[in-house]
Amino acid sequence: MPTPYDWASTVVTCLLVFAITTSTLPGNANDETTPIAAQWVWVSRSRDDDLTGYFRRVFEADKNLKAAELRGITDFCRMTMYVNGQRIAVAENYGPLVSIDVTKQIRPGMNVIAVSADQWTGPAAVAMELTLTLADGSRKVIASNENWLAAKAPQDDWQQLDFNAAGWQRAVSFGQLETLVWGETPRAVSIDPFDDYTQWMQAQGSDAATDPSRFMVAPGFEIELLRTAQADEGSWISMAFDPRGRLVIGREDQGLLRLTLPGDGHGEMQVDTINDTLRECRGLLFAYDSLYVNANESKGLYRLRDTSGDDQFDEVKLLYQSPGGAGHGRNDLTLGPDGMIYSIHGDSVDLPKTFDDLTSPFREHRRGIKSSEGHVIRFDRDGNSWQLVAAGLRNPYGIDFNTDGELFTYDADAEHDMGAPWYRPTRVDHLVAGADFGWRGVTGSWPPYYPDHPDNALPNLDIGKGSPTSVKFGTRSSFPPPYRDALFILDWAYGRIVAVHMAPRGASYACRAETFIKGRPLNVTDLDFGPDGAMYLVTGGRKTKSGLYRIRYVDPPVEQPQPTAQQLARNESAAAARGLRRELESYCGRPDPQAISAAWYYLDSPDPWIQHAARLAVEHQPLADWQERALLESRPTAALTALLALARAQDRKLAPRIVERLNQLSLAELNTQQKLTAIYTYSLCLSQLDKSDQELATSIFQRLDPLYPEGSDAVNQRLSELLVTLDAPGVVDKTLALLAATTDPKQQLHYLHVLRSARSGWTGESRQAYFTALRQAKNFESGQGMPMFLDRIKSDAVAGLTETERAELASLLDDKAAPSADAQPTIIDRPLVKEWRSEDLTDTLAEIAAGRDLQRGKTLYAAALCSRCHRLGHEGTPIGPDLTVVSGRFSRPDLLDSILAPSKVVAEDYRSAQIVTSDGNVLVGRVLPGGDYRSPTLRIATNPLAPEEVTEIAKSKIESHTPSPVSFMPQGLLNTLTKEEILDLLAYIEAGGHARP
């Protein structure tokens, strides 16, 4: 995702180097969190120096090293990392926890990792863990601590193994990393092919709610079923406890129920109907002696009150009639610390036109253009004052405040777009005032758009596939830390509750997630915490059988751990940052003579949330008051932020001046976020230039072309779009090279999508490569939209062909004529040469460098059946790992070893599975990629010599599945090849499938 500073997905990297805390790790247990050994460290106790800190550590690596992974994080600094003198990566300030594969950089014997870290405002610190995996499967961890060497001004050789030790001292430790936020959570939230998107259907036509013994719940907690909805009680979609501890439940069809729980929580419940007119009450909130209700199908927000004292809601008053549809509709409510009531809506509900609007005046909606987007409104207790707080969401259902008074939601993805580069996963969003998260309700239209831009508010955490319903902080629970501070988010489709753990970081929060409870079916719709501190949740929706469940913590009490020095410093800094952000947000929605002077300095803030608030504050002021200041700003980040704001104003007279100012910046010296901002600003200006501005358009090409390609995938994607639009010379060849080099299907589809519009720079060979790659895209995992996306890409690309080119490419353009798996060999029809072992060939691998017969290697690639399961270049079926860039990731001995002994090390993503079904069948095979991930059936290949033979299993019938230790790849595939032929085959693989003579 292109948005800078996204915790889950920004660019490369981090960190650092280390101390010798070494231990052997056991395998991760399902319900345990592997402790983090790393400590936060800095070069000195005082962190007010605004300096650059240098760190290094020497360590010894075993000659039998199989893999090395470096994981780390930074606080309030930007750093560059080196391994054995080689620059590895740059970690930007406020970047995420990241992992780097450094296997190729580490050599047997002594090694050194060195890091430079440029401090920003705040308590700077760095932390890391290096995990070394040996051939026997054992692991050693080397982690940052006070045994590091640190310096403020080292000699030039500080990155090398041998260096001048003058001025170096021990690093200062500020305590351990917090495992649940910075480490691996114990129960992953990722969705695998065995997860059933349609599990909720199993709750249709059932006589009872699901037995809780079938659920997985976090250790220390127990879950019990309190009630199954009776036949006349409908399906349940919302819940809230009233001031007397009774539970009010919203029916999916119509009306409200009130359940009076017995004192001990068991036994018969009293059930009363307290409303039978309001339809589909998705949001319930007790506040101000009233019950506020978002009635979706009634298309309104209502206040219910008991004015007669008979414990009935005799007054039902409509406070806000909201026009629009009801699918992604009127959702949850919450009470803010400001006394206002907050209501969250999906993109089917029309944006209000008469409310005070805190979002930017440059948005489409503010300029009178209809825009479908989820949004947040707030109002006072009587409905006399209304404001639009935030927008640009898809279908956020739940909404809640944390103890800091900050507002969060869990927003939906667009399942239709799954697998496409413009797909945006479900995500946790911090709903800051004035935010626009970029979503516009145009799913299914063409061309697709990218919902994430540098001017969006930032997401806090990408969750992945799912179907969000309610959210609630554990503040009122009797749960132990850290669950009492977690945000619980509900995923209706996959039947789970996810606990999101947060740590203050700058003006927002860093987040990690774990699965708290999961079941099948467990179609969770809402939750609340009762007077007893237990979690209560209801299931239902789409007329499914509903149940009321209670989750309690039953283990001995857990003490809150004492905060580390780094936590205390970070929390103090974060509180100040949130205060500053809120002060800047106070200028949203109103012109103020003080706003520009108050906000301008912070356009340069390294904290992206403060920078965002400062830009919004400026955009709310009259354009004439700040446009010249924007054009004259010299600080790079501030200049780019101000120019972006200016371009968003869409004043055509300003576009040429903005381009001229951008052209004065040294683009090559900008960091990733700055480059993305510059490219996006150029694109906004380009859309505003007319034909008379061709010279300016040419200047944009001249500025951007030398950058393309560069080290960042996100930057390359945005550059490719703009340069193809400009019809830049050489862009086709550069983009095809990126297409061939990447193994990421989303990146591949992006470049296929971009190149469809290129009308010059093609050759016969490049056309062949493009349409071959496009044909391969049918194997991508996808949503319902993928076939249409591929058809439109192909249609647009074919429209640019001459008749001669169409004739030359006929076999590729005709899907029926495309080579099928049936045309490939299924057996190796060659005599046995030798049962090869790695040691038979290791000494001869250097001969590959002397030049090999790549054409013969290509022939052998098919003869050895490699093409049946592996993509190489633009050929082959991606059932197994993509081999296109394998030489850049593995050494020749490792590549040879993986072919000769495929079961020795099996990548996690490519393991075969043993599956047991409810009717007693046992199958072993490779789960196949491709197709719609929402399918209720699992596709597996059970015959490695005929991977196109597919067996389908209903996911609802899968009782268990376990990974197989045996690779799907058969052993002995090279036994019919001579030594010279094997070397030719390896050379062909190293060449990425290019068989030029």
Short mmCIF file of N, CA, C and O in Angstrom, two decimals, residues 120-194:
data_model
loop_
_atom_site.label_atom_id
_atom_site.label_comp_id
_atom_site.label_asym_id
_atom_site.label_seq_id
_atom_site.Cartn_x
_atom_site.Cartn_y
_atom_site.Cartn_z
N TRP A 120 15.26 12.12 15.98
CA TRP A 120 14.27 13.17 15.77
C TRP A 120 13.77 13.61 17.15
O TRP A 120 14.26 13.15 18.18
N THR A 121 12.79 14.46 17.16
CA THR A 121 12.24 14.92 18.43
C THR A 121 11.58 13.75 19.15
O THR A 121 10.70 13.09 18.60
N GLY A 122 12.02 13.50 20.37
CA GLY A 122 11.44 12.40 21.14
C GLY A 122 12.51 11.49 21.70
O GLY A 122 13.70 11.61 21.38
N PRO A 123 12.11 10.53 22.53
CA PRO A 123 13.06 9.63 23.20
C PRO A 123 13.56 8.54 22.24
O PRO A 123 13.04 7.43 22.19
N ALA A 124 14.60 8.85 21.49
CA ALA A 124 15.11 7.94 20.47
C ALA A 124 15.63 6.65 21.08
O ALA A 124 16.26 6.65 22.13
N ALA A 125 15.36 5.55 20.39
CA ALA A 125 15.88 4.24 20.80
C ALA A 125 15.70 3.28 19.63
O ALA A 125 14.90 3.50 18.73
N VAL A 126 16.49 2.19 19.67
CA VAL A 126 16.40 1.16 18.64
C VAL A 126 16.41 -0.20 19.32
O VAL A 126 16.87 -0.34 20.46
N ALA A 127 15.88 -1.20 18.63
CA ALA A 127 15.85 -2.55 19.19
C ALA A 127 15.78 -3.56 18.06
O ALA A 127 15.27 -3.27 16.98
N MET A 128 16.32 -4.78 18.31
CA MET A 128 16.30 -5.79 17.26
C MET A 128 16.54 -7.19 17.79
O MET A 128 17.03 -7.38 18.91
N GLU A 129 16.16 -8.16 16.98
CA GLU A 129 16.50 -9.55 17.21
C GLU A 129 16.96 -10.16 15.89
O GLU A 129 16.28 -10.02 14.88
N LEU A 130 18.10 -10.82 15.91
CA LEU A 130 18.59 -11.57 14.77
C LEU A 130 18.43 -13.05 15.10
O LEU A 130 18.97 -13.53 16.09
N THR A 131 17.67 -13.76 14.28
CA THR A 131 17.46 -15.19 14.49
C THR A 131 18.25 -15.97 13.45
O THR A 131 18.04 -15.79 12.24
N LEU A 132 19.15 -16.82 13.92
CA LEU A 132 19.97 -17.66 13.05
C LEU A 132 19.41 -19.08 13.11
O LEU A 132 19.34 -19.68 14.18
N THR A 133 19.01 -19.60 11.97
CA THR A 133 18.50 -20.97 11.90
C THR A 133 19.57 -21.86 11.28
O THR A 133 20.07 -21.58 10.19
N LEU A 134 19.92 -22.94 11.99
CA LEU A 134 20.97 -23.84 11.54
C LEU A 134 20.38 -25.02 10.77
O LEU A 134 19.16 -25.22 10.75
N ALA A 135 21.26 -25.80 10.16
CA ALA A 135 20.83 -26.90 9.30
C ALA A 135 20.02 -27.94 10.06
O ALA A 135 19.14 -28.59 9.49
N ASP A 136 20.30 -28.10 11.35
CA ASP A 136 19.57 -29.10 12.13
C ASP A 136 18.24 -28.58 12.67
O ASP A 136 17.56 -29.27 13.42
N GLY A 137 17.87 -27.36 12.29
CA GLY A 137 16.61 -26.79 12.72
C GLY A 137 16.68 -25.98 13.99
O GLY A 137 15.72 -25.29 14.35
N SER A 138 17.79 -26.04 14.72
CA SER A 138 17.92 -25.25 15.94
C SER A 138 18.10 -23.78 15.59
O SER A 138 18.53 -23.44 14.48
N ARG A 139 17.77 -22.93 16.54
CA ARG A 139 17.85 -21.49 16.30
C ARG A 139 18.59 -20.79 17.44
O ARG A 139 18.47 -21.20 18.60
N LYS A 140 19.31 -19.77 17.08
CA LYS A 140 19.95 -18.90 18.06
C LYS A 140 19.49 -17.47 17.82
O LYS A 140 19.30 -17.05 16.69
N VAL A 141 19.28 -16.77 18.93
CA VAL A 141 18.82 -15.39 18.84
C VAL A 141 19.88 -14.46 19.41
O VAL A 141 20.40 -14.67 20.51
N ILE A 142 20.20 -13.44 18.65
CA ILE A 142 21.13 -12.41 19.08
C ILE A 142 20.33 -11.12 19.16
O ILE A 142 19.74 -10.70 18.17
N ALA A 143 20.30 -10.51 20.33
CA ALA A 143 19.37 -9.41 20.56
C ALA A 143 20.06 -8.18 21.11
O ALA A 143 21.09 -8.26 21.78
N SER A 144 19.47 -7.03 20.84
CA SER A 144 20.03 -5.76 21.31
C SER A 144 19.94 -5.64 22.83
O SER A 144 18.93 -5.98 23.43
N ASN A 145 21.02 -5.20 23.45
CA ASN A 145 21.05 -4.91 24.88
C ASN A 145 22.25 -4.03 25.19
O ASN A 145 22.88 -3.49 24.29
N GLU A 146 22.60 -3.92 26.45
CA GLU A 146 23.67 -3.01 26.85
C GLU A 146 25.05 -3.50 26.45
O GLU A 146 26.04 -2.79 26.65
N ASN A 147 25.15 -4.69 25.86
CA ASN A 147 26.45 -5.17 25.40
C ASN A 147 26.83 -4.65 24.01
O ASN A 147 27.91 -4.94 23.52
N TRP A 148 25.95 -3.92 23.39
CA TRP A 148 26.32 -3.25 22.14
C TRP A 148 27.43 -2.27 22.39
O TRP A 148 27.57 -1.73 23.50
N LEU A 149 28.14 -1.96 21.31
CA LEU A 149 29.04 -0.82 21.31
C LEU A 149 28.30 0.35 20.67
O LEU A 149 27.59 0.18 19.68
N ALA A 150 28.50 1.53 21.25
CA ALA A 150 27.82 2.73 20.75
C ALA A 150 28.80 3.89 20.73
O ALA A 150 29.74 3.94 21.53
N ALA A 151 28.57 4.83 19.81
CA ALA A 151 29.44 6.00 19.71
C ALA A 151 28.66 7.15 19.10
O ALA A 151 27.66 6.96 18.41
N LYS A 152 29.15 8.36 19.36
CA LYS A 152 28.53 9.57 18.79
C LYS A 152 29.27 10.06 17.56
O LYS A 152 28.67 10.71 16.70
N ALA A 153 30.56 9.78 17.46
CA ALA A 153 31.36 10.28 16.33
C ALA A 153 32.45 9.27 16.00
O ALA A 153 33.62 9.45 16.37
N PRO A 154 32.15 8.18 15.34
CA PRO A 154 33.13 7.14 15.09
C PRO A 154 34.07 7.47 13.93
O PRO A 154 33.84 8.42 13.17
N GLN A 155 35.10 6.65 13.78
CA GLN A 155 36.01 6.77 12.65
C GLN A 155 35.33 6.22 11.39
O GLN A 155 34.29 5.57 11.44
N ASP A 156 35.96 6.43 10.24
CA ASP A 156 35.36 6.03 8.97
C ASP A 156 35.17 4.53 8.83
O ASP A 156 34.35 4.08 8.05
N ASP A 157 35.95 3.74 9.57
CA ASP A 157 35.89 2.29 9.41
C ASP A 157 34.91 1.63 10.36
O ASP A 157 34.94 0.42 10.56
N TRP A 158 33.98 2.39 10.93
CA TRP A 158 33.10 1.86 11.97
C TRP A 158 32.16 0.76 11.46
O TRP A 158 31.67 -0.06 12.23
N GLN A 159 31.93 0.68 10.15
CA GLN A 159 31.04 -0.34 9.59
C GLN A 159 31.75 -1.67 9.36
O GLN A 159 31.08 -2.67 9.07
N GLN A 160 33.06 -1.70 9.46
CA GLN A 160 33.83 -2.88 9.10
C GLN A 160 34.06 -3.78 10.31
O GLN A 160 33.93 -3.37 11.46
N LEU A 161 34.49 -5.01 10.02
CA LEU A 161 34.77 -5.97 11.08
C LEU A 161 35.94 -5.50 11.93
O LEU A 161 35.90 -5.54 13.16
N ASP A 162 36.99 -5.04 11.27
CA ASP A 162 38.13 -4.46 11.98
C ASP A 162 37.97 -2.95 11.94
O ASP A 162 37.81 -2.35 10.88
N PHE A 163 38.02 -2.30 13.10
CA PHE A 163 37.74 -0.87 13.14
C PHE A 163 38.52 -0.21 14.27
O PHE A 163 39.09 -0.87 15.13
N ASN A 164 38.50 1.10 14.26
CA ASN A 164 39.16 1.89 15.30
C ASN A 164 38.22 2.01 16.49
O ASN A 164 37.16 2.62 16.39
N ALA A 165 38.57 1.44 17.62
CA ALA A 165 37.67 1.36 18.77
C ALA A 165 37.64 2.62 19.61
O ALA A 165 36.91 2.68 20.61
N ALA A 166 38.40 3.63 19.26
CA ALA A 166 38.43 4.85 20.07
C ALA A 166 37.06 5.51 20.10
O ALA A 166 36.40 5.65 19.07
N GLY A 167 36.61 5.91 21.29
CA GLY A 167 35.35 6.63 21.44
C GLY A 167 34.13 5.76 21.58
O GLY A 167 33.02 6.27 21.74
N TRP A 168 34.29 4.43 21.54
CA TRP A 168 33.15 3.53 21.67
C TRP A 168 32.95 3.12 23.12
O TRP A 168 33.91 3.01 23.89
N GLN A 169 31.69 2.92 23.48
CA GLN A 169 31.34 2.53 24.84
C GLN A 169 30.11 1.63 24.77
O GLN A 169 29.59 1.36 23.70
N ARG A 170 29.67 1.16 25.93
CA ARG A 170 28.47 0.32 25.95
C ARG A 170 27.22 1.17 25.68
O ARG A 170 27.13 2.30 26.14
N ALA A 171 26.28 0.58 24.96
CA ALA A 171 25.00 1.25 24.73
C ALA A 171 24.20 1.30 26.03
O ALA A 171 24.42 0.51 26.94
N VAL A 172 23.28 2.23 26.10
CA VAL A 172 22.42 2.39 27.27
C VAL A 172 21.09 1.70 26.99
O VAL A 172 20.46 1.93 25.94
N SER A 173 20.66 0.83 27.91
CA SER A 173 19.40 0.11 27.75
C SER A 173 18.27 0.85 28.44
O SER A 173 18.43 1.37 29.54
N PHE A 174 17.10 0.88 27.77
CA PHE A 174 15.90 1.50 28.33
C PHE A 174 14.78 0.48 28.53
O PHE A 174 13.61 0.84 28.55
N GLY A 175 15.17 -0.80 28.66
CA GLY A 175 14.20 -1.83 28.99
C GLY A 175 13.79 -2.69 27.82
O GLY A 175 14.09 -2.40 26.66
N GLN A 176 13.08 -3.76 28.15
CA GLN A 176 12.67 -4.77 27.19
C GLN A 176 11.58 -4.27 26.26
O GLN A 176 10.78 -3.41 26.62
N LEU A 177 11.55 -4.81 25.04
CA LEU A 177 10.42 -4.56 24.16
C LEU A 177 9.17 -5.21 24.73
O LEU A 177 9.25 -6.26 25.37
N GLU A 178 8.03 -4.61 24.47
CA GLU A 178 6.76 -5.16 24.90
C GLU A 178 6.32 -6.21 23.88
O GLU A 178 6.03 -5.89 22.74
N THR A 179 6.23 -7.44 24.31
CA THR A 179 6.03 -8.56 23.39
C THR A 179 4.75 -8.43 22.57
O THR A 179 4.76 -8.61 21.35
N LEU A 180 3.62 -8.12 23.20
CA LEU A 180 2.34 -8.18 22.48
C LEU A 180 2.19 -7.09 21.43
O LEU A 180 1.39 -7.22 20.51
N VAL A 181 2.95 -6.00 21.56
CA VAL A 181 2.85 -4.94 20.55
C VAL A 181 3.96 -5.06 19.52
O VAL A 181 3.73 -4.96 18.32
N TRP A 182 5.17 -5.35 19.98
CA TRP A 182 6.30 -5.33 19.05
C TRP A 182 6.69 -6.74 18.58
O TRP A 182 7.44 -6.88 17.63
N GLY A 183 6.21 -7.78 19.25
CA GLY A 183 6.60 -9.13 18.88
C GLY A 183 5.52 -9.86 18.11
O GLY A 183 4.55 -9.27 17.63
N GLU A 184 5.68 -11.17 18.02
CA GLU A 184 4.68 -12.00 17.36
C GLU A 184 3.56 -12.32 18.35
O GLU A 184 3.83 -12.76 19.47
N THR A 185 2.33 -12.09 17.96
CA THR A 185 1.21 -12.43 18.84
C THR A 185 1.00 -13.94 18.83
O THR A 185 1.33 -14.62 17.86
N PRO A 186 0.44 -14.49 19.90
CA PRO A 186 0.40 -15.95 20.04
C PRO A 186 -0.54 -16.66 19.08
O PRO A 186 -0.29 -17.78 18.69
N ARG A 187 -1.63 -16.01 18.68
CA ARG A 187 -2.59 -16.64 17.77
C ARG A 187 -2.79 -15.70 16.58
O ARG A 187 -3.43 -14.66 16.70
N ALA A 188 -2.19 -16.09 15.46
CA ALA A 188 -2.16 -15.22 14.30
C ALA A 188 -3.56 -14.89 13.81
O ALA A 188 -4.50 -15.67 13.97
N VAL A 189 -3.70 -13.73 13.16
CA VAL A 189 -5.00 -13.30 12.63
C VAL A 189 -5.10 -13.54 11.13
O VAL A 189 -6.13 -13.25 10.53
N SER A 190 -4.02 -14.02 10.52
CA SER A 190 -4.07 -14.24 9.08
C SER A 190 -5.07 -15.34 8.74
O SER A 190 -5.29 -16.27 9.51
N ILE A 191 -5.67 -15.21 7.57
CA ILE A 191 -6.65 -16.17 7.08
C ILE A 191 -5.96 -17.09 6.07
O ILE A 191 -5.30 -16.61 5.14
N ASP A 192 -6.11 -18.41 6.27
CA ASP A 192 -5.50 -19.35 5.33
C ASP A 192 -6.58 -19.99 4.47
O ASP A 192 -7.78 -19.77 4.69
N PRO A 193 -6.20 -20.79 3.47
CA PRO A 193 -7.20 -21.35 2.56
C PRO A 193 -8.23 -22.25 3.24
O PRO A 193 -9.29 -22.52 2.66
N PHE A 194 -7.94 -22.74 4.45
CA PHE A 194 -8.88 -23.62 5.13
C PHE A 194 -10.00 -22.83 5.82
O PHE A 194 -11.02 -23.41 6.18
#
